[in-house]
């Protein structure tokens, strides 16, 4: 039976072993993989990963929007959106200023009574006429007669006049005909608009043009779905701007002098936020809105799995939690807010690789994968990489370390400021000590722990399960040992086989007045720490001579040393 594949997807092209390399049965997937030849457990059978990661949330902003909608940031796993909704869907339609109507209609404009035409004829007939189309839709041309232009497009005007002139004159006659200006009309715009009134325009202008001149629909009171056009006191059509915003459809209508555009009162609103592309308040149609219609308008992201419906029913707060499959059948009420969320745990984690590596810097793996398994998929140069000192930087550990430093500093502050003194002289001494320690604590609180997890023990990988956003660091090999602390000349010493701690300290000038051979700490490149001075050092180690404690201030020094030790090792966690 094949082992469960580790990787479902990769970023930056993760290098994997070919089928021929599998047949060789080597310990690592890659010839120079980290765990090859260092005593790690055999890795699971590798499979070629597929690009992409269907189990992870998106972290960027969506780029798709409709009707001027601004895309929203997806939610985190199992969380709700906290951002505010945008305006009512369609409000951006009237965000710009109104433009003046053009005197030159476009080629698709249909000529109407009252339009002004300019016609020039030369050849067998020489004439130039500028006039209006009469109420019957005719234009009179001398020596030719009335020419019917009912239903003729502006772009077809010249060919229509050419045809009519050719019926009368057999000889060649040239024609030039254009629409000089469309009919000027006045239209009333009223109802729930920003500035109702009468507005001038041309017969070529649409309902949107006149609404824009009236300041647009009032988004707090007006309806974007109930807009009527009245002519002679009767409604001749109804305009639903959602049809225009979503499908680009408007009723075929040519406004006339005296028409009235009436914007009705706003209907019920239902909002969508969270993991959606369009987080708007949507106006409910006359028959009411259900979840299916809201889904069509809001367009949830692929990561959305559930929805929380919040609103009011019969004067009482209402809340309901449904799956995305159940939402289409749920009726929505006025002012309901539907929050789309991703309510399932992530099936993968993303790990960053830093340090001495050859392969990719970002890996995506199953959430139950361990460091030892993942290291088999990272290619390194065995000459440069210190494969026995790999460690992990983890955000959750850094937070724990920060809390530990803060708690130790708090305990020390309480001990300093709550202690009693037998005499005034002792009180003055303690006051001076407290001021000095307080300055140190202020610096200690500013330390930013890195959250280092020691993953290798004596050069062998321990089974540490990876977490999302972990950083796997592969140190480079070093040929020096840093000697620091209570020595006379802190320095980096070139390592030689068989070197002891005493030899390293001698090359660093020996111990200072506060150092001794019993207070030695050895810190490995992986973060592993030893307080045994008899442990042989290795290349890349750091030998630290700790200060000797004065027995007169033993308790105070112990507390200070505790904070110092936690601050110094804030980047280390021990695992065995």
PDB file of C-alpha atoms in Angstrom, residues 455-557:
ATOM      1  CA  UNK A 455      13.898  20.178  15.731  1.00  0.00           C
ATOM      2  CA  UNK A 456      17.176  18.220  15.708  1.00  0.00           C
ATOM      3  CA  UNK A 457      18.583  16.391  18.739  1.00  0.00           C
ATOM      4  CA  UNK A 458      22.158  15.178  18.466  1.00  0.00           C
ATOM      5  CA  UNK A 459      21.980  15.588  14.699  1.00  0.00           C
ATOM      6  CA  UNK A 460      18.813  13.503  14.275  1.00  0.00           C
ATOM      7  CA  UNK A 461      15.429  14.833  13.140  1.00  0.00           C
ATOM      8  CA  UNK A 462      12.601  14.698  15.674  1.00  0.00           C
ATOM      9  CA  UNK A 463       9.010  14.168  14.532  1.00  0.00           C
ATOM     10  CA  UNK A 464       7.626  17.700  14.782  1.00  0.00           C
ATOM     11  CA  UNK A 465       4.276  18.341  13.097  1.00  0.00           C
ATOM     12  CA  UNK A 466       4.359  21.478  10.982  1.00  0.00           C
ATOM     13  CA  UNK A 467       2.000  24.408  11.468  1.00  0.00           C
ATOM     14  CA  UNK A 468       0.776  26.976   8.973  1.00  0.00           C
ATOM     15  CA  UNK A 469       3.267  29.831   8.363  1.00  0.00           C
ATOM     16  CA  UNK A 470       6.194  27.870   9.834  1.00  0.00           C
ATOM     17  CA  UNK A 471       9.635  28.859   8.570  1.00  0.00           C
ATOM     18  CA  UNK A 472      12.100  25.991   8.143  1.00  0.00           C
ATOM     19  CA  UNK A 473      15.655  27.327   8.407  1.00  0.00           C
ATOM     20  CA  UNK A 474      18.603  25.324   7.056  1.00  0.00           C
ATOM     21  CA  UNK A 475      21.810  26.900   8.465  1.00  0.00           C
ATOM     22  CA  UNK A 476      24.994  26.958   6.449  1.00  0.00           C
ATOM     23  CA  UNK A 477      28.047  25.132   7.734  1.00  0.00           C
ATOM     24  CA  UNK A 478      30.526  27.266   9.692  1.00  0.00           C
ATOM     25  CA  UNK A 479      34.155  26.718  10.553  1.00  0.00           C
ATOM     26  CA  UNK A 480      34.196  29.008  13.578  1.00  0.00           C
ATOM     27  CA  UNK A 481      32.982  29.013  17.182  1.00  0.00           C
ATOM     28  CA  UNK A 482      31.884  32.294  18.757  1.00  0.00           C
ATOM     29  CA  UNK A 483      33.145  32.818  22.306  1.00  0.00           C
ATOM     30  CA  UNK A 484      31.328  35.587  24.147  1.00  0.00           C
ATOM     31  CA  UNK A 485      30.040  36.611  27.560  1.00  0.00           C
ATOM     32  CA  UNK A 486      32.376  37.025  30.551  1.00  0.00           C
ATOM     33  CA  UNK A 487      35.634  36.708  28.616  1.00  0.00           C
ATOM     34  CA  UNK A 488      38.301  39.331  28.109  1.00  0.00           C
ATOM     35  CA  UNK A 489      38.262  39.337  24.291  1.00  0.00           C
ATOM     36  CA  UNK A 490      34.992  38.002  22.804  1.00  0.00           C
ATOM     37  CA  UNK A 491      35.809  36.666  19.372  1.00  0.00           C
ATOM     38  CA  UNK A 492      35.162  33.976  16.759  1.00  0.00           C
ATOM     39  CA  UNK A 493      37.691  31.151  16.990  1.00  0.00           C
ATOM     40  CA  UNK A 494      38.474  28.866  14.059  1.00  0.00           C
ATOM     41  CA  UNK A 495      37.458  25.358  15.053  1.00  0.00           C
ATOM     42  CA  UNK A 496      40.016  22.577  15.162  1.00  0.00           C
ATOM     43  CA  UNK A 497      39.326  18.922  15.786  1.00  0.00           C
ATOM     44  CA  UNK A 498      39.449  18.000  19.481  1.00  0.00           C
ATOM     45  CA  UNK A 499      39.113  21.554  20.810  1.00  0.00           C
ATOM     46  CA  UNK A 500      37.733  21.920  24.349  1.00  0.00           C
ATOM     47  CA  UNK A 501      35.873  24.757  26.037  1.00  0.00           C
ATOM     48  CA  UNK A 502      38.958  25.670  28.097  1.00  0.00           C
ATOM     49  CA  UNK A 503      41.009  26.066  24.917  1.00  0.00           C
ATOM     50  CA  UNK A 504      38.339  28.293  23.362  1.00  0.00           C
ATOM     51  CA  UNK A 505      38.189  30.501  26.452  1.00  0.00           C
ATOM     52  CA  UNK A 506      41.993  30.837  26.488  1.00  0.00           C
ATOM     53  CA  UNK A 507      41.975  31.974  22.850  1.00  0.00           C
ATOM     54  CA  UNK A 508      39.371  34.582  23.845  1.00  0.00           C
ATOM     55  CA  UNK A 509      41.694  36.039  26.491  1.00  0.00           C
ATOM     56  CA  UNK A 510      40.474  33.981  29.447  1.00  0.00           C
ATOM     57  CA  UNK A 511      37.655  34.681  31.860  1.00  0.00           C
ATOM     58  CA  UNK A 512      36.884  38.163  33.083  1.00  0.00           C
ATOM     59  CA  UNK A 513      36.591  38.949  36.796  1.00  0.00           C
ATOM     60  CA  UNK A 514      32.986  37.713  36.854  1.00  0.00           C
ATOM     61  CA  UNK A 515      33.445  34.565  34.776  1.00  0.00           C
ATOM     62  CA  UNK A 516      34.457  31.047  35.711  1.00  0.00           C
ATOM     63  CA  UNK A 517      34.555  27.569  34.207  1.00  0.00           C
ATOM     64  CA  UNK A 518      31.442  26.420  36.115  1.00  0.00           C
ATOM     65  CA  UNK A 519      29.129  28.929  34.369  1.00  0.00           C
ATOM     66  CA  UNK A 520      29.380  27.939  30.728  1.00  0.00           C
ATOM     67  CA  UNK A 521      26.526  27.664  28.210  1.00  0.00           C
ATOM     68  CA  UNK A 522      26.961  26.106  24.774  1.00  0.00           C
ATOM     69  CA  UNK A 523      24.387  27.012  22.157  1.00  0.00           C
ATOM     70  CA  UNK A 524      24.243  24.974  18.959  1.00  0.00           C
ATOM     71  CA  UNK A 525      23.342  26.405  15.540  1.00  0.00           C
ATOM     72  CA  UNK A 526      19.980  24.627  15.823  1.00  0.00           C
ATOM     73  CA  UNK A 527      19.226  26.432  19.106  1.00  0.00           C
ATOM     74  CA  UNK A 528      19.955  23.389  21.280  1.00  0.00           C
ATOM     75  CA  UNK A 529      21.487  24.530  24.595  1.00  0.00           C
ATOM     76  CA  UNK A 530      23.808  22.709  27.024  1.00  0.00           C
ATOM     77  CA  UNK A 531      25.021  23.917  30.447  1.00  0.00           C
ATOM     78  CA  UNK A 532      27.594  21.155  30.768  1.00  0.00           C
ATOM     79  CA  UNK A 533      31.104  22.595  30.197  1.00  0.00           C
ATOM     80  CA  UNK A 534      32.401  19.091  29.439  1.00  0.00           C
ATOM     81  CA  UNK A 535      30.290  18.770  26.287  1.00  0.00           C
ATOM     82  CA  UNK A 536      32.632  18.979  23.302  1.00  0.00           C
ATOM     83  CA  UNK A 537      31.908  22.005  21.096  1.00  0.00           C
ATOM     84  CA  UNK A 538      31.111  21.724  17.397  1.00  0.00           C
ATOM     85  CA  UNK A 539      31.680  24.091  14.477  1.00  0.00           C
ATOM     86  CA  UNK A 540      29.016  26.791  14.396  1.00  0.00           C
ATOM     87  CA  UNK A 541      28.472  26.661  18.205  1.00  0.00           C
ATOM     88  CA  UNK A 542      28.390  29.677  20.480  1.00  0.00           C
ATOM     89  CA  UNK A 543      30.169  29.376  23.826  1.00  0.00           C
ATOM     90  CA  UNK A 544      28.788  31.849  26.376  1.00  0.00           C
ATOM     91  CA  UNK A 545      30.510  32.513  29.714  1.00  0.00           C
ATOM     92  CA  UNK A 546      27.717  33.428  32.123  1.00  0.00           C
ATOM     93  CA  UNK A 547      28.375  35.982  34.903  1.00  0.00           C
ATOM     94  CA  UNK A 548      29.096  34.732  38.436  1.00  0.00           C
ATOM     95  CA  UNK A 549      26.385  35.697  40.961  1.00  0.00           C
ATOM     96  CA  UNK A 550      27.263  37.771  44.031  1.00  0.00           C
ATOM     97  CA  UNK A 551      25.912  36.047  47.140  1.00  0.00           C
ATOM     98  CA  UNK A 552      25.093  39.397  48.752  1.00  0.00           C
ATOM     99  CA  UNK A 553      22.468  40.049  46.095  1.00  0.00           C
ATOM    100  CA  UNK A 554      21.636  36.440  45.374  1.00  0.00           C
ATOM    101  CA  UNK A 555      17.842  36.776  45.279  1.00  0.00           C
ATOM    102  CA  UNK A 556      17.855  39.937  43.171  1.00  0.00           C
ATOM    103  CA  UNK A 557      20.531  38.540  40.888  1.00  0.00           C
TER     104      UNK A 557
END
